[in-house]
């Protein structure tokens, strides 16, 4: 599995996928920059009058509900439907859906009216979408992960999608294949937007790699391992320094780094 993930990292850099991101305003710049660092090309196109035409040019679409305006909602639905029609992968990040009913409604509308290739969220968001009780505080998960694998598998099977639940241990499943990724560092929680950046990386990988389960695992592992490498390069925990260096380590990530430092468990 590590060999496939390492190969996926190289494939993204070789293909330079164009990723359209309809994402939140808190982290939009970081999402654009992390896409550049992984070898992709970002396009933050979110105007309803433009997204259907633009869908013809993209490699993948990333939808993040973090600061969902009404225009973003309209654009996201139009873009997702058009991307589905054109058989372009769509990644949904249902930010805060456990605590805001409107975001849950929009998430379900997208899942039921478009082909969502990957649903990427924290454990509380994924469990909530799957119909399980979950604990969340705003955009943060307070869930300990009980029944998390079961919830991920159920959600993946219901919508025929790949599901990625991020947390202390990341869960990736397509309903048939499931793996746990054990890379990461607590410092990733000290910088806003690292989850959004993971979502953008997932879209980049999905736009370049045929096997979307492998693509998703590669993107999640790359961010976790880059976080570990960044934290290991610092003498003490400094969130500002960590944020800047994180981009550098994603930029410098190699297949050899994955093979040496990746930690994955296939269930």
GROMACS .gro file of C-alpha atoms in nm:
model
  267
    1UNK     CA    1   0.000   0.000   0.000
    2UNK     CA    2   0.283   0.243   0.080
    3UNK     CA    3   0.423   0.187  -0.269
    4UNK     CA    4   0.089   0.288  -0.423
    5UNK     CA    5   0.069   0.597  -0.202
    6UNK     CA    6   0.426   0.696  -0.287
    7UNK     CA    7   0.346   0.657  -0.655
    8UNK     CA    8   0.034   0.872  -0.614
    9UNK     CA    9   0.244   1.159  -0.476
   10UNK     CA   10   0.455   1.152  -0.791
   11UNK     CA   11   0.150   1.126  -1.016
   12UNK     CA   12   0.005   1.449  -0.877
   13UNK     CA   13   0.330   1.633  -0.950
   14UNK     CA   14   0.353   1.482  -1.298
   15UNK     CA   15  -0.005   1.568  -1.399
   16UNK     CA   16  -0.045   1.914  -1.234
   17UNK     CA   17  -0.422   1.877  -1.179
   18UNK     CA   18  -0.632   2.193  -1.192
   19UNK     CA   19  -0.839   2.205  -0.872
   20UNK     CA   20  -1.139   2.433  -0.845
   21UNK     CA   21  -1.206   2.525  -0.482
   22UNK     CA   22  -1.530   2.668  -0.348
   23UNK     CA   23  -1.403   2.707   0.002
   24UNK     CA   24  -1.417   2.914   0.317
   25UNK     CA   25  -1.274   3.262   0.351
   26UNK     CA   26  -1.072   3.186   0.665
   27UNK     CA   27  -0.834   2.949   0.485
   28UNK     CA   28  -0.876   3.015   0.113
   29UNK     CA   29  -0.520   3.145   0.071
   30UNK     CA   30  -0.371   2.849   0.256
   31UNK     CA   31  -0.570   2.606   0.040
   32UNK     CA   32  -0.442   2.774  -0.275
   33UNK     CA   33  -0.083   2.765  -0.152
   34UNK     CA   34  -0.092   2.402  -0.035
   35UNK     CA   35  -0.221   2.304  -0.380
   36UNK     CA   36   0.075   2.479  -0.539
   37UNK     CA   37   0.310   2.307  -0.295
   38UNK     CA   38   0.185   1.959  -0.388
   39UNK     CA   39   0.223   2.026  -0.758
   40UNK     CA   40  -0.140   2.113  -0.840
   41UNK     CA   41  -0.289   2.431  -0.982
   42UNK     CA   42  -0.554   2.614  -0.773
   43UNK     CA   43  -0.855   2.804  -0.906
   44UNK     CA   44  -1.081   2.969  -0.649
   45UNK     CA   45  -1.377   3.004  -0.884
   46UNK     CA   46  -1.701   3.035  -0.688
   47UNK     CA   47  -1.935   3.263  -0.886
   48UNK     CA   48  -2.255   3.088  -0.984
   49UNK     CA   49  -2.253   3.240  -1.332
   50UNK     CA   50  -1.907   3.096  -1.400
   51UNK     CA   51  -1.880   2.754  -1.239
   52UNK     CA   52  -2.065   2.548  -1.500
   53UNK     CA   53  -1.849   2.678  -1.783
   54UNK     CA   54  -1.533   2.639  -1.576
   55UNK     CA   55  -1.614   2.276  -1.494
   56UNK     CA   56  -1.500   2.179  -1.841
   57UNK     CA   57  -1.144   2.278  -1.762
   58UNK     CA   58  -1.091   2.135  -1.414
   59UNK     CA   59  -0.937   1.810  -1.296
   60UNK     CA   60  -1.132   1.809  -0.967
   61UNK     CA   61  -1.372   2.017  -0.759
   62UNK     CA   62  -1.329   2.085  -0.386
   63UNK     CA   63  -1.632   2.211  -0.190
   64UNK     CA   64  -1.579   2.331   0.167
   65UNK     CA   65  -1.881   2.452   0.367
   66UNK     CA   66  -1.687   2.640   0.635
   67UNK     CA   67  -1.818   2.995   0.572
   68UNK     CA   68  -2.101   2.904   0.339
   69UNK     CA   69  -2.266   3.210   0.184
   70UNK     CA   70  -2.585   3.175  -0.015
   71UNK     CA   71  -2.399   3.246  -0.339
   72UNK     CA   72  -2.141   2.981  -0.253
   73UNK     CA   73  -2.422   2.734  -0.186
   74UNK     CA   74  -2.579   2.800  -0.525
   75UNK     CA   75  -2.240   2.781  -0.696
   76UNK     CA   76  -2.147   2.460  -0.515
   77UNK     CA   77  -2.464   2.281  -0.625
   78UNK     CA   78  -2.428   2.399  -0.985
   79UNK     CA   79  -2.058   2.310  -0.995
   80UNK     CA   80  -2.108   1.967  -0.839
   81UNK     CA   81  -2.386   1.875  -1.081
   82UNK     CA   82  -2.184   1.990  -1.382
   83UNK     CA   83  -1.869   1.813  -1.261
   84UNK     CA   84  -2.076   1.497  -1.217
   85UNK     CA   85  -2.208   1.530  -1.571
   86UNK     CA   86  -1.850   1.566  -1.698
   87UNK     CA   87  -1.727   1.280  -1.477
   88UNK     CA   88  -1.490   1.504  -1.281
   89UNK     CA   89  -1.418   1.405  -0.918
   90UNK     CA   90  -1.589   1.609  -0.647
   91UNK     CA   91  -1.461   1.632  -0.289
   92UNK     CA   92  -1.701   1.749  -0.017
   93UNK     CA   93  -1.580   1.888   0.317
   94UNK     CA   94  -1.899   1.919   0.530
   95UNK     CA   95  -1.753   2.161   0.785
   96UNK     CA   96  -1.963   2.203   1.102
   97UNK     CA   97  -2.253   1.995   0.971
   98UNK     CA   98  -2.315   1.842   1.317
   99UNK     CA   99  -2.389   2.182   1.472
  100UNK     CA  100  -2.553   2.384   1.190
  101UNK     CA  101  -2.868   2.237   1.035
  102UNK     CA  102  -2.832   2.434   0.712
  103UNK     CA  103  -2.489   2.283   0.650
  104UNK     CA  104  -2.622   1.935   0.708
  105UNK     CA  105  -2.903   2.009   0.461
  106UNK     CA  106  -2.659   2.138   0.198
  107UNK     CA  107  -2.431   1.837   0.250
  108UNK     CA  108  -2.720   1.600   0.193
  109UNK     CA  109  -2.839   1.797  -0.110
  110UNK     CA  110  -2.495   1.763  -0.266
  111UNK     CA  111  -2.470   1.392  -0.181
  112UNK     CA  112  -2.812   1.318  -0.323
  113UNK     CA  113  -2.795   1.532  -0.639
  114UNK     CA  114  -2.433   1.490  -0.750
  115UNK     CA  115  -2.174   1.217  -0.754
  116UNK     CA  116  -1.950   1.299  -0.459
  117UNK     CA  117  -1.620   1.117  -0.506
  118UNK     CA  118  -1.481   1.179  -0.157
  119UNK     CA  119  -1.637   1.300   0.167
  120UNK     CA  120  -1.360   1.433   0.389
  121UNK     CA  121  -1.435   1.555   0.739
  122UNK     CA  122  -1.347   1.517   1.103
  123UNK     CA  123  -1.487   1.222   1.294
  124UNK     CA  124  -1.785   1.416   1.431
  125UNK     CA  125  -1.882   1.540   1.085
  126UNK     CA  126  -1.859   1.196   0.928
  127UNK     CA  127  -2.052   1.026   1.209
  128UNK     CA  128  -2.321   1.291   1.191
  129UNK     CA  129  -2.362   1.249   0.814
  130UNK     CA  130  -2.382   0.872   0.863
  131UNK     CA  131  -2.666   0.912   1.113
  132UNK     CA  132  -2.465   0.848   1.430
  133UNK     CA  133  -2.460   1.064   1.741
  134UNK     CA  134  -2.149   1.278   1.754
  135UNK     CA  135  -1.988   1.548   1.965
  136UNK     CA  136  -1.860   1.871   1.814
  137UNK     CA  137  -1.773   2.227   1.913
  138UNK     CA  138  -1.810   2.455   1.612
  139UNK     CA  139  -1.578   2.322   1.343
  140UNK     CA  140  -1.388   2.100   1.589
  141UNK     CA  141  -1.462   1.737   1.669
  142UNK     CA  142  -1.489   1.638   2.034
  143UNK     CA  143  -1.571   1.281   1.938
  144UNK     CA  144  -1.347   1.006   2.072
  145UNK     CA  145  -1.409   0.798   1.763
  146UNK     CA  146  -1.634   0.523   1.901
  147UNK     CA  147  -1.802   0.347   1.606
  148UNK     CA  148  -1.602   0.572   1.370
  149UNK     CA  149  -1.492   0.297   1.131
  150UNK     CA  150  -1.844   0.156   1.120
  151UNK     CA  151  -1.987   0.502   1.049
  152UNK     CA  152  -1.734   0.566   0.772
  153UNK     CA  153  -1.810   0.235   0.603
  154UNK     CA  154  -2.185   0.295   0.626
  155UNK     CA  155  -2.157   0.643   0.473
  156UNK     CA  156  -1.927   0.517   0.196
  157UNK     CA  157  -2.168   0.237   0.103
  158UNK     CA  158  -2.476   0.460   0.117
  159UNK     CA  159  -2.344   0.710  -0.135
  160UNK     CA  160  -2.088   0.502  -0.325
  161UNK     CA  161  -1.809   0.734  -0.219
  162UNK     CA  162  -1.471   0.731  -0.050
  163UNK     CA  163  -1.484   0.859   0.308
  164UNK     CA  164  -1.195   1.012   0.498
  165UNK     CA  165  -1.241   1.084   0.869
  166UNK     CA  166  -0.949   1.278   1.010
  167UNK     CA  167  -0.843   1.270   1.374
  168UNK     CA  168  -0.571   1.128   1.594
  169UNK     CA  169  -0.599   0.825   1.366
  170UNK     CA  170  -0.728   0.891   1.015
  171UNK     CA  171  -0.978   0.650   0.858
  172UNK     CA  172  -1.004   0.601   0.483
  173UNK     CA  173  -1.265   0.368   0.332
  174UNK     CA  174  -1.457   0.307   0.012
  175UNK     CA  175  -1.696   0.069   0.188
  176UNK     CA  176  -1.495  -0.237   0.089
  177UNK     CA  177  -1.134  -0.137   0.159
  178UNK     CA  178  -1.049   0.038   0.486
  179UNK     CA  179  -0.718   0.166   0.619
  180UNK     CA  180  -0.600   0.361   0.921
  181UNK     CA  181  -0.327   0.621   0.887
  182UNK     CA  182  -0.119   0.686   1.197
  183UNK     CA  183   0.083   0.988   1.080
  184UNK     CA  184   0.034   1.332   1.229
  185UNK     CA  185   0.119   1.564   1.516
  186UNK     CA  186  -0.086   1.760   1.774
  187UNK     CA  187   0.067   2.076   1.624
  188UNK     CA  188  -0.165   2.042   1.326
  189UNK     CA  189  -0.448   2.145   1.560
  190UNK     CA  190  -0.263   2.463   1.658
  191UNK     CA  191  -0.296   2.615   1.309
  192UNK     CA  192  -0.633   2.702   1.160
  193UNK     CA  193  -0.709   2.549   0.825
  194UNK     CA  194  -0.501   2.233   0.825
  195UNK     CA  195  -0.818   2.030   0.777
  196UNK     CA  196  -0.917   2.248   0.484
  197UNK     CA  197  -0.572   2.202   0.336
  198UNK     CA  198  -0.610   1.825   0.365
  199UNK     CA  199  -0.936   1.853   0.172
  200UNK     CA  200  -0.764   2.052  -0.103
  201UNK     CA  201  -0.486   1.792  -0.121
  202UNK     CA  202  -0.745   1.515  -0.147
  203UNK     CA  203  -0.901   1.696  -0.443
  204UNK     CA  204  -0.561   1.730  -0.611
  205UNK     CA  205  -0.490   1.360  -0.569
  206UNK     CA  206  -0.839   1.263  -0.683
  207UNK     CA  207  -0.789   1.474  -0.995
  208UNK     CA  208  -0.469   1.290  -1.086
  209UNK     CA  209  -0.492   0.934  -0.952
  210UNK     CA  210  -0.737   0.677  -1.093
  211UNK     CA  211  -0.791   0.481  -0.768
  212UNK     CA  212  -0.966   0.739  -0.549
  213UNK     CA  213  -0.919   0.535  -0.229
  214UNK     CA  214  -0.543   0.535  -0.284
  215UNK     CA  215  -0.556   0.903  -0.383
  216UNK     CA  216  -0.737   0.993  -0.061
  217UNK     CA  217  -0.497   0.793   0.155
  218UNK     CA  218  -0.199   0.954  -0.017
  219UNK     CA  219  -0.324   1.307   0.045
  220UNK     CA  220  -0.411   1.245   0.410
  221UNK     CA  221  -0.080   1.071   0.475
  222UNK     CA  222   0.118   1.345   0.301
  223UNK     CA  223  -0.026   1.612   0.531
  224UNK     CA  224   0.020   1.400   0.844
  225UNK     CA  225   0.377   1.313   0.757
  226UNK     CA  226   0.458   1.671   0.658
  227UNK     CA  227   0.326   1.779   0.998
  228UNK     CA  228   0.550   1.527   1.172
  229UNK     CA  229   0.853   1.637   0.973
  230UNK     CA  230   0.778   2.003   1.042
  231UNK     CA  231   0.737   1.947   1.415
  232UNK     CA  232   1.058   1.744   1.420
  233UNK     CA  233   1.250   2.031   1.262
  234UNK     CA  234   1.161   2.273   1.542
  235UNK     CA  235   1.329   2.315   1.876
  236UNK     CA  236   1.001   2.401   2.048
  237UNK     CA  237   0.633   2.435   1.961
  238UNK     CA  238   0.579   2.763   1.777
  239UNK     CA  239   0.252   2.770   1.579
  240UNK     CA  240   0.355   3.053   1.347
  241UNK     CA  241   0.681   2.888   1.253
  242UNK     CA  242   0.506   2.553   1.219
  243UNK     CA  243   0.253   2.698   0.974
  244UNK     CA  244   0.520   2.841   0.744
  245UNK     CA  245   0.741   2.533   0.751
  246UNK     CA  246   0.445   2.303   0.687
  247UNK     CA  247   0.414   2.441   0.335
  248UNK     CA  248   0.785   2.379   0.281
  249UNK     CA  249   0.762   2.015   0.388
  250UNK     CA  250   0.457   1.950   0.168
  251UNK     CA  251   0.648   2.111  -0.119
  252UNK     CA  252   0.949   1.891  -0.056
  253UNK     CA  253   0.755   1.567   0.006
  254UNK     CA  254   0.897   1.275  -0.194
  255UNK     CA  255   0.801   0.915  -0.257
  256UNK     CA  256   1.103   0.819  -0.048
  257UNK     CA  257   0.966   1.020   0.247
  258UNK     CA  258   0.638   0.827   0.223
  259UNK     CA  259   0.812   0.491   0.208
  260UNK     CA  260   1.033   0.581   0.504
  261UNK     CA  261   0.785   0.755   0.732
  262UNK     CA  262   0.435   0.650   0.629
  263UNK     CA  263   0.243   0.443   0.884
  264UNK     CA  264  -0.066   0.268   0.754
  265UNK     CA  265  -0.279  -0.021   0.876
  266UNK     CA  266  -0.513  -0.196   0.636
  267UNK     CA  267  -0.818  -0.357   0.797
   0.00000   0.00000   0.00000
